[in-house]
């Protein structure tokens, strides 16, 4: 059952804990906070958490079997057992999957009848929901996709952190900071902590302080722009272009990035018209798949 971040937050506020969660998405900081919060709420005050809190990385082959076996065990001196399964990857090409198709039946069997005494957390670095395993995980669990925050959401998050540190920052400075960092909540949180310390004793963060301590590393969403140009999505391409320029990108650098992508497209087209094998095209152009 897919939920939004807000719906998950409301469920946890009511202390409604599901037997299986799938947490995925590019916003890994909020994803990891959600996993930690679910685990903490799964235990009571007097529970022996050390005996009942297990983490299994799927970077270890066949660890999914060990994880599901642990989930079927009764908790020891606790109301629940928590099993966190990390490094979950179900990719588009299957080349880098950590959950394999031959593990489908074992996962499906557990999800069809999950232990009422356990909370299983699948923490996914990549989850392709069109793949068989990805679709199964999404449909048979509480599934939350942590997409990157919009600028308005980043402002709200940043203000909450500023309140925690007891620091002030005007709206213009805050938006300048977000424009420099981009939709990276983890780094935004770290930078606000650093700036708050540097702002002592006045506890006021101004633009000069931001510029002196924070590197402008916001990535240009070049692939979003070129993808929409190639697809002929004029309105969306212009909207993305406007955002890139408003974020302070140099037009000449942007032109270079666009020409690089179109040059690669023309090279691929030429090779395919000459009958070059697709695998050879991928190798020469260093394409992932």
mmCIF file of C-alpha atoms in Angstrom:
data_model
loop_
_atom_site.group_PDB
_atom_site.id
_atom_site.type_symbol
_atom_site.label_atom_id
_atom_site.label_comp_id
_atom_site.label_asym_id
_atom_site.label_seq_id
_atom_site.Cartn_x
_atom_site.Cartn_y
_atom_site.Cartn_z
ATOM 1 C CA UNK A 1 0.000 0.000 0.000
ATOM 2 C CA UNK A 2 1.714 3.215 -1.153
ATOM 3 C CA UNK A 3 1.728 6.113 1.311
ATOM 4 C CA UNK A 4 3.043 9.646 1.134
ATOM 5 C CA UNK A 5 5.585 10.937 3.653
ATOM 6 C CA UNK A 6 2.817 12.887 5.374
ATOM 7 C CA UNK A 7 0.543 9.842 5.625
ATOM 8 C CA UNK A 8 3.369 7.793 7.117
ATOM 9 C CA UNK A 9 4.076 10.572 9.627
ATOM 10 C CA UNK A 10 0.421 10.600 10.710
ATOM 11 C CA UNK A 11 0.358 6.818 11.116
ATOM 12 C CA UNK A 12 3.478 6.877 13.253
ATOM 13 C CA UNK A 13 2.090 9.747 15.313
ATOM 14 C CA UNK A 14 -0.831 7.453 16.128
ATOM 15 C CA UNK A 15 1.724 4.688 16.828
ATOM 16 C CA UNK A 16 0.198 2.483 14.125
ATOM 17 C CA UNK A 17 2.978 0.074 13.172
ATOM 18 C CA UNK A 18 2.677 -2.134 10.074
ATOM 19 C CA UNK A 19 4.386 -5.544 9.773
ATOM 20 C CA UNK A 20 6.314 -4.638 6.592
ATOM 21 C CA UNK A 21 7.634 -1.340 5.229
ATOM 22 C CA UNK A 22 9.435 -0.509 1.995
ATOM 23 C CA UNK A 23 11.265 2.831 2.182
ATOM 24 C CA UNK A 24 12.827 4.061 -1.054
ATOM 25 C CA UNK A 25 13.666 7.211 -2.983
ATOM 26 C CA UNK A 26 16.403 9.706 -3.680
ATOM 27 C CA UNK A 27 15.913 11.622 -0.426
ATOM 28 C CA UNK A 28 17.923 9.180 1.671
ATOM 29 C CA UNK A 29 18.220 11.407 4.753
ATOM 30 C CA UNK A 30 14.460 11.498 5.381
ATOM 31 C CA UNK A 31 14.218 7.837 4.376
ATOM 32 C CA UNK A 32 16.768 6.882 7.026
ATOM 33 C CA UNK A 33 15.061 9.044 9.661
ATOM 34 C CA UNK A 34 11.790 7.244 8.893
ATOM 35 C CA UNK A 35 13.461 3.837 9.292
ATOM 36 C CA UNK A 36 14.984 4.889 12.619
ATOM 37 C CA UNK A 37 11.661 6.289 13.866
ATOM 38 C CA UNK A 38 9.733 3.127 12.949
ATOM 39 C CA UNK A 39 12.318 0.984 14.734
ATOM 40 C CA UNK A 40 12.202 3.133 17.878
ATOM 41 C CA UNK A 41 8.391 3.152 18.017
ATOM 42 C CA UNK A 42 8.322 -0.629 17.598
ATOM 43 C CA UNK A 43 9.849 -1.133 21.043
ATOM 44 C CA UNK A 44 8.402 -0.412 24.449
ATOM 45 C CA UNK A 45 10.217 1.322 27.276
ATOM 46 C CA UNK A 46 11.277 -1.886 29.018
ATOM 47 C CA UNK A 47 11.908 -4.017 25.929
ATOM 48 C CA UNK A 48 15.321 -5.610 25.419
ATOM 49 C CA UNK A 49 16.074 -3.975 22.105
ATOM 50 C CA UNK A 50 19.603 -5.356 21.738
ATOM 51 C CA UNK A 51 18.191 -8.889 21.483
ATOM 52 C CA UNK A 52 15.534 -7.988 18.936
ATOM 53 C CA UNK A 53 16.975 -5.384 16.555
ATOM 54 C CA UNK A 54 18.675 -6.987 13.537
ATOM 55 C CA UNK A 55 20.192 -5.437 10.401
ATOM 56 C CA UNK A 56 20.896 -7.476 7.269
ATOM 57 C CA UNK A 57 22.766 -5.991 4.306
ATOM 58 C CA UNK A 58 21.909 -7.443 0.907
ATOM 59 C CA UNK A 59 25.477 -6.727 -0.168
ATOM 60 C CA UNK A 60 26.016 -10.133 1.435
ATOM 61 C CA UNK A 61 24.710 -12.804 -0.987
ATOM 62 C CA UNK A 62 21.540 -14.643 0.098
ATOM 63 C CA UNK A 63 21.190 -12.505 3.240
ATOM 64 C CA UNK A 64 17.503 -12.116 2.392
ATOM 65 C CA UNK A 65 16.982 -15.697 3.590
ATOM 66 C CA UNK A 66 18.656 -14.915 6.913
ATOM 67 C CA UNK A 67 16.586 -11.749 7.284
ATOM 68 C CA UNK A 68 13.267 -13.497 6.656
ATOM 69 C CA UNK A 69 14.247 -16.322 9.004
ATOM 70 C CA UNK A 70 14.988 -13.765 11.729
ATOM 71 C CA UNK A 71 11.620 -12.114 11.115
ATOM 72 C CA UNK A 72 9.883 -15.447 11.753
ATOM 73 C CA UNK A 73 11.555 -15.795 15.161
ATOM 74 C CA UNK A 74 9.659 -14.791 18.275
ATOM 75 C CA UNK A 75 10.981 -11.682 20.048
ATOM 76 C CA UNK A 76 12.991 -12.171 23.219
ATOM 77 C CA UNK A 77 11.746 -10.134 26.179
ATOM 78 C CA UNK A 78 10.168 -7.548 23.867
ATOM 79 C CA UNK A 79 6.833 -6.941 22.208
ATOM 80 C CA UNK A 80 8.330 -7.000 18.718
ATOM 81 C CA UNK A 81 11.369 -7.930 16.711
ATOM 82 C CA UNK A 82 12.681 -5.398 14.160
ATOM 83 C CA UNK A 83 14.450 -6.656 11.035
ATOM 84 C CA UNK A 84 16.018 -3.983 8.845
ATOM 85 C CA UNK A 85 17.074 -5.086 5.345
ATOM 86 C CA UNK A 86 19.473 -2.567 3.794
ATOM 87 C CA UNK A 87 21.197 -2.062 0.408
ATOM 88 C CA UNK A 88 18.030 -3.204 -1.366
ATOM 89 C CA UNK A 89 18.383 -2.668 -5.108
ATOM 90 C CA UNK A 90 15.888 -3.627 -7.814
ATOM 91 C CA UNK A 91 17.209 -1.873 -10.901
ATOM 92 C CA UNK A 92 15.922 -1.371 -14.421
ATOM 93 C CA UNK A 93 18.506 -3.649 -16.001
ATOM 94 C CA UNK A 94 18.865 -6.278 -13.218
ATOM 95 C CA UNK A 95 22.654 -6.104 -13.544
ATOM 96 C CA UNK A 96 23.093 -4.509 -10.133
ATOM 97 C CA UNK A 97 20.156 -6.098 -8.319
ATOM 98 C CA UNK A 98 20.689 -7.186 -4.741
ATOM 99 C CA UNK A 99 17.242 -8.792 -4.739
ATOM 100 C CA UNK A 100 17.216 -11.463 -7.417
ATOM 101 C CA UNK A 101 14.313 -12.911 -9.347
ATOM 102 C CA UNK A 102 15.026 -16.371 -7.918
ATOM 103 C CA UNK A 103 14.328 -14.962 -4.431
ATOM 104 C CA UNK A 104 10.825 -13.876 -5.459
ATOM 105 C CA UNK A 105 9.012 -16.936 -4.068
ATOM 106 C CA UNK A 106 10.621 -16.675 -0.623
ATOM 107 C CA UNK A 107 9.797 -12.957 -0.367
ATOM 108 C CA UNK A 108 6.251 -13.490 -1.664
ATOM 109 C CA UNK A 109 5.639 -16.272 0.866
ATOM 110 C CA UNK A 110 6.666 -14.045 3.770
ATOM 111 C CA UNK A 111 4.706 -11.020 2.544
ATOM 112 C CA UNK A 112 1.598 -13.184 2.142
ATOM 113 C CA UNK A 113 1.761 -14.065 5.851
ATOM 114 C CA UNK A 114 4.095 -11.696 7.716
ATOM 115 C CA UNK A 115 4.861 -12.398 11.352
ATOM 116 C CA UNK A 116 2.605 -10.376 13.682
ATOM 117 C CA UNK A 117 5.519 -10.188 16.132
ATOM 118 C CA UNK A 118 7.997 -8.549 13.753
ATOM 119 C CA UNK A 119 8.466 -5.311 11.846
ATOM 120 C CA UNK A 120 10.427 -5.764 8.617
ATOM 121 C CA UNK A 121 11.973 -2.700 6.976
ATOM 122 C CA UNK A 122 13.184 -2.902 3.379
ATOM 123 C CA UNK A 123 15.433 0.166 2.944
ATOM 124 C CA UNK A 124 15.887 0.495 -0.821
ATOM 125 C CA UNK A 125 18.643 2.411 -2.584
ATOM 126 C CA UNK A 126 16.856 1.748 -5.875
ATOM 127 C CA UNK A 127 13.427 0.248 -6.456
ATOM 128 C CA UNK A 128 12.117 -0.252 -9.981
ATOM 129 C CA UNK A 129 8.411 -0.859 -9.470
ATOM 130 C CA UNK A 130 7.887 -2.205 -12.984
ATOM 131 C CA UNK A 131 10.071 -5.211 -12.175
ATOM 132 C CA UNK A 132 8.407 -8.262 -10.678
ATOM 133 C CA UNK A 133 10.151 -8.065 -7.294
ATOM 134 C CA UNK A 134 9.779 -4.290 -7.083
ATOM 135 C CA UNK A 135 6.054 -4.498 -7.808
ATOM 136 C CA UNK A 136 5.628 -7.212 -5.168
ATOM 137 C CA UNK A 137 7.375 -5.158 -2.493
ATOM 138 C CA UNK A 138 5.353 -2.045 -3.325
ATOM 139 C CA UNK A 139 1.972 -3.773 -3.324
ATOM 140 C CA UNK A 140 2.376 -6.075 -0.307
ATOM 141 C CA UNK A 141 3.772 -3.571 2.197
ATOM 142 C CA UNK A 142 3.458 -0.026 3.419
ATOM 143 C CA UNK A 143 5.532 1.571 0.671
ATOM 144 C CA UNK A 144 6.839 5.140 0.884
ATOM 145 C CA UNK A 145 8.819 6.856 -1.878
ATOM 146 C CA UNK A 146 11.013 9.637 -0.501
ATOM 147 C CA UNK A 147 11.286 11.942 -3.498
ATOM 148 C CA UNK A 148 13.455 15.088 -3.300
ATOM 149 C CA UNK A 149 11.797 17.995 -1.513
ATOM 150 C CA UNK A 150 10.548 21.023 -3.421
ATOM 151 C CA UNK A 151 12.016 24.418 -2.503
ATOM 152 C CA UNK A 152 8.986 25.327 -0.357
ATOM 153 C CA UNK A 153 9.402 22.098 1.615
ATOM 154 C CA UNK A 154 13.130 22.769 1.987
ATOM 155 C CA UNK A 155 12.343 26.213 3.405
ATOM 156 C CA UNK A 156 9.975 24.659 5.938
ATOM 157 C CA UNK A 157 12.569 22.036 6.919
ATOM 158 C CA UNK A 158 15.329 24.641 7.210
ATOM 159 C CA UNK A 159 13.196 26.883 9.422
ATOM 160 C CA UNK A 160 12.515 23.972 11.762
ATOM 161 C CA UNK A 161 16.267 23.358 12.071
ATOM 162 C CA UNK A 162 16.952 27.057 12.655
ATOM 163 C CA UNK A 163 14.400 26.983 15.486
ATOM 164 C CA UNK A 164 16.190 23.991 17.016
ATOM 165 C CA UNK A 165 19.497 25.867 16.985
ATOM 166 C CA UNK A 166 17.900 29.108 18.144
ATOM 167 C CA UNK A 167 19.341 30.880 15.098
ATOM 168 C CA UNK A 168 17.837 33.543 12.840
ATOM 169 C CA UNK A 169 18.062 33.802 9.056
ATOM 170 C CA UNK A 170 15.955 36.072 6.877
ATOM 171 C CA UNK A 171 13.982 34.649 3.959
ATOM 172 C CA UNK A 172 16.314 36.053 1.290
ATOM 173 C CA UNK A 173 19.382 34.477 2.915
ATOM 174 C CA UNK A 174 17.594 31.171 3.429
ATOM 175 C CA UNK A 175 16.533 30.944 -0.222
ATOM 176 C CA UNK A 176 20.077 31.854 -1.250
ATOM 177 C CA UNK A 177 21.383 28.975 0.894
ATOM 178 C CA UNK A 178 18.893 26.519 -0.621
ATOM 179 C CA UNK A 179 19.774 27.684 -4.140
ATOM 180 C CA UNK A 180 23.427 26.874 -3.393
ATOM 181 C CA UNK A 181 22.796 23.449 -1.856
ATOM 182 C CA UNK A 182 19.813 22.149 -3.792
ATOM 183 C CA UNK A 183 17.368 19.418 -2.656
ATOM 184 C CA UNK A 184 19.815 17.678 -0.312
ATOM 185 C CA UNK A 185 18.236 17.613 3.140
ATOM 186 C CA UNK A 186 21.211 15.911 4.745
ATOM 187 C CA UNK A 187 23.645 18.609 3.579
ATOM 188 C CA UNK A 188 21.172 21.404 4.300
ATOM 189 C CA UNK A 189 20.901 20.178 7.895
ATOM 190 C CA UNK A 190 24.682 19.931 8.268
ATOM 191 C CA UNK A 191 25.262 23.402 6.808
ATOM 192 C CA UNK A 192 22.645 25.004 9.062
ATOM 193 C CA UNK A 193 24.363 23.447 12.077
ATOM 194 C CA UNK A 194 27.737 24.747 10.899
ATOM 195 C CA UNK A 195 26.383 28.227 10.169
ATOM 196 C CA UNK A 196 24.579 28.349 13.521
ATOM 197 C CA UNK A 197 27.824 27.661 15.332
ATOM 198 C CA UNK A 198 29.666 30.284 13.286
ATOM 199 C CA UNK A 199 26.909 32.841 13.986
ATOM 200 C CA UNK A 200 27.562 32.856 17.739
ATOM 201 C CA UNK A 201 27.091 34.909 19.866
ATOM 202 C CA UNK A 202 24.569 36.974 17.847
ATOM 203 C CA UNK A 203 22.899 33.866 16.342
ATOM 204 C CA UNK A 204 22.115 35.732 13.130
ATOM 205 C CA UNK A 205 23.117 34.161 9.787
ATOM 206 C CA UNK A 206 23.553 36.616 6.911
ATOM 207 C CA UNK A 207 24.409 36.172 3.253
ATOM 208 C CA UNK A 208 28.071 37.072 3.752
ATOM 209 C CA UNK A 209 28.434 34.274 6.294
ATOM 210 C CA UNK A 210 26.694 31.805 3.953
ATOM 211 C CA UNK A 211 28.937 32.749 1.024
ATOM 212 C CA UNK A 212 32.076 32.426 3.137
ATOM 213 C CA UNK A 213 31.288 28.979 4.582
ATOM 214 C CA UNK A 214 29.065 27.156 2.084
ATOM 215 C CA UNK A 215 30.304 25.869 -1.273
ATOM 216 C CA UNK A 216 27.909 26.263 -4.201
ATOM 217 C CA UNK A 217 27.579 22.675 -5.351
ATOM 218 C CA UNK A 218 24.006 22.629 -6.666
ATOM 219 C CA UNK A 219 24.061 20.378 -9.690
ATOM 220 C CA UNK A 220 22.526 21.582 -12.924
ATOM 221 C CA UNK A 221 19.681 19.192 -13.845
ATOM 222 C CA UNK A 222 21.176 18.878 -17.329
ATOM 223 C CA UNK A 223 19.712 15.473 -18.055
ATOM 224 C CA UNK A 224 16.200 16.696 -17.124
ATOM 225 C CA UNK A 225 16.609 19.543 -19.594
ATOM 226 C CA UNK A 226 18.025 17.476 -22.454
ATOM 227 C CA UNK A 227 15.527 14.651 -21.886
ATOM 228 C CA UNK A 228 12.632 17.067 -22.280
ATOM 229 C CA UNK A 229 14.220 18.777 -25.288
ATOM 230 C CA UNK A 230 14.678 15.435 -27.047
ATOM 231 C CA UNK A 231 11.116 14.408 -26.149
ATOM 232 C CA UNK A 232 9.767 17.685 -27.537
ATOM 233 C CA UNK A 233 8.327 18.818 -24.188
ATOM 234 C CA UNK A 234 8.773 22.528 -24.915
ATOM 235 C CA UNK A 235 6.932 23.959 -21.888
ATOM 236 C CA UNK A 236 8.656 21.700 -19.379
ATOM 237 C CA UNK A 237 12.078 22.246 -20.977
ATOM 238 C CA UNK A 238 11.645 26.034 -20.746
ATOM 239 C CA UNK A 239 10.541 25.754 -17.110
ATOM 240 C CA UNK A 240 13.628 23.692 -16.239
ATOM 241 C CA UNK A 241 15.867 26.070 -18.181
ATOM 242 C CA UNK A 242 14.443 29.038 -16.272
ATOM 243 C CA UNK A 243 15.093 27.300 -12.955
ATOM 244 C CA UNK A 244 18.673 26.442 -13.935
ATOM 245 C CA UNK A 245 19.414 30.041 -14.905
ATOM 246 C CA UNK A 246 17.722 31.414 -11.781
ATOM 247 C CA UNK A 247 19.947 29.141 -9.703
ATOM 248 C CA UNK A 248 22.934 31.039 -11.077
ATOM 249 C CA UNK A 249 24.245 28.761 -13.834
ATOM 250 C CA UNK A 250 26.499 30.357 -16.445
ATOM 251 C CA UNK A 251 24.722 30.312 -19.861
ATOM 252 C CA UNK A 252 27.944 29.494 -21.727
ATOM 253 C CA UNK A 253 28.619 26.484 -19.483
ATOM 254 C CA UNK A 254 25.039 25.334 -19.956
ATOM 255 C CA UNK A 255 25.427 25.598 -23.733
ATOM 256 C CA UNK A 256 28.533 23.409 -23.520
ATOM 257 C CA UNK A 257 26.697 20.757 -21.510
ATOM 258 C CA UNK A 258 23.800 20.706 -23.975
ATOM 259 C CA UNK A 259 26.087 20.466 -27.005
ATOM 260 C CA UNK A 260 27.953 17.590 -25.341
ATOM 261 C CA UNK A 261 24.728 15.603 -24.971
ATOM 262 C CA UNK A 262 23.570 16.302 -28.533
ATOM 263 C CA UNK A 263 26.999 15.336 -29.853
ATOM 264 C CA UNK A 264 26.677 11.977 -28.095
ATOM 265 C CA UNK A 265 23.198 11.479 -29.551
ATOM 266 C CA UNK A 266 24.480 12.169 -33.078
ATOM 267 C CA UNK A 267 27.389 9.758 -32.594
ATOM 268 C CA UNK A 268 25.035 7.006 -31.404
ATOM 269 C CA UNK A 269 22.669 7.632 -34.315
ATOM 270 C CA UNK A 270 25.552 7.452 -36.801
ATOM 271 C CA UNK A 271 26.870 4.194 -35.334
ATOM 272 C CA UNK A 272 23.440 2.550 -35.332
ATOM 273 C CA UNK A 273 22.775 3.637 -38.936
ATOM 274 C CA UNK A 274 26.047 1.952 -39.882
ATOM 275 C CA UNK A 275 24.823 -1.276 -38.282
ATOM 276 C CA UNK A 276 27.122 -1.263 -35.244
ATOM 277 C CA UNK A 277 25.971 -3.785 -32.629
ATOM 278 C CA UNK A 278 24.064 -2.260 -29.696
ATOM 279 C CA UNK A 279 26.487 -3.718 -27.135
ATOM 280 C CA UNK A 280 29.400 -2.150 -29.013
ATOM 281 C CA UNK A 281 27.592 1.209 -29.088
ATOM 282 C CA UNK A 282 27.098 0.976 -25.318
ATOM 283 C CA UNK A 283 30.760 0.095 -24.785
ATOM 284 C CA UNK A 284 32.140 2.884 -26.981
ATOM 285 C CA UNK A 285 29.812 5.536 -25.592
ATOM 286 C CA UNK A 286 30.189 4.264 -22.009
ATOM 287 C CA UNK A 287 26.431 3.898 -21.537
ATOM 288 C CA UNK A 288 25.213 2.085 -18.415
ATOM 289 C CA UNK A 289 22.633 0.088 -20.374
#
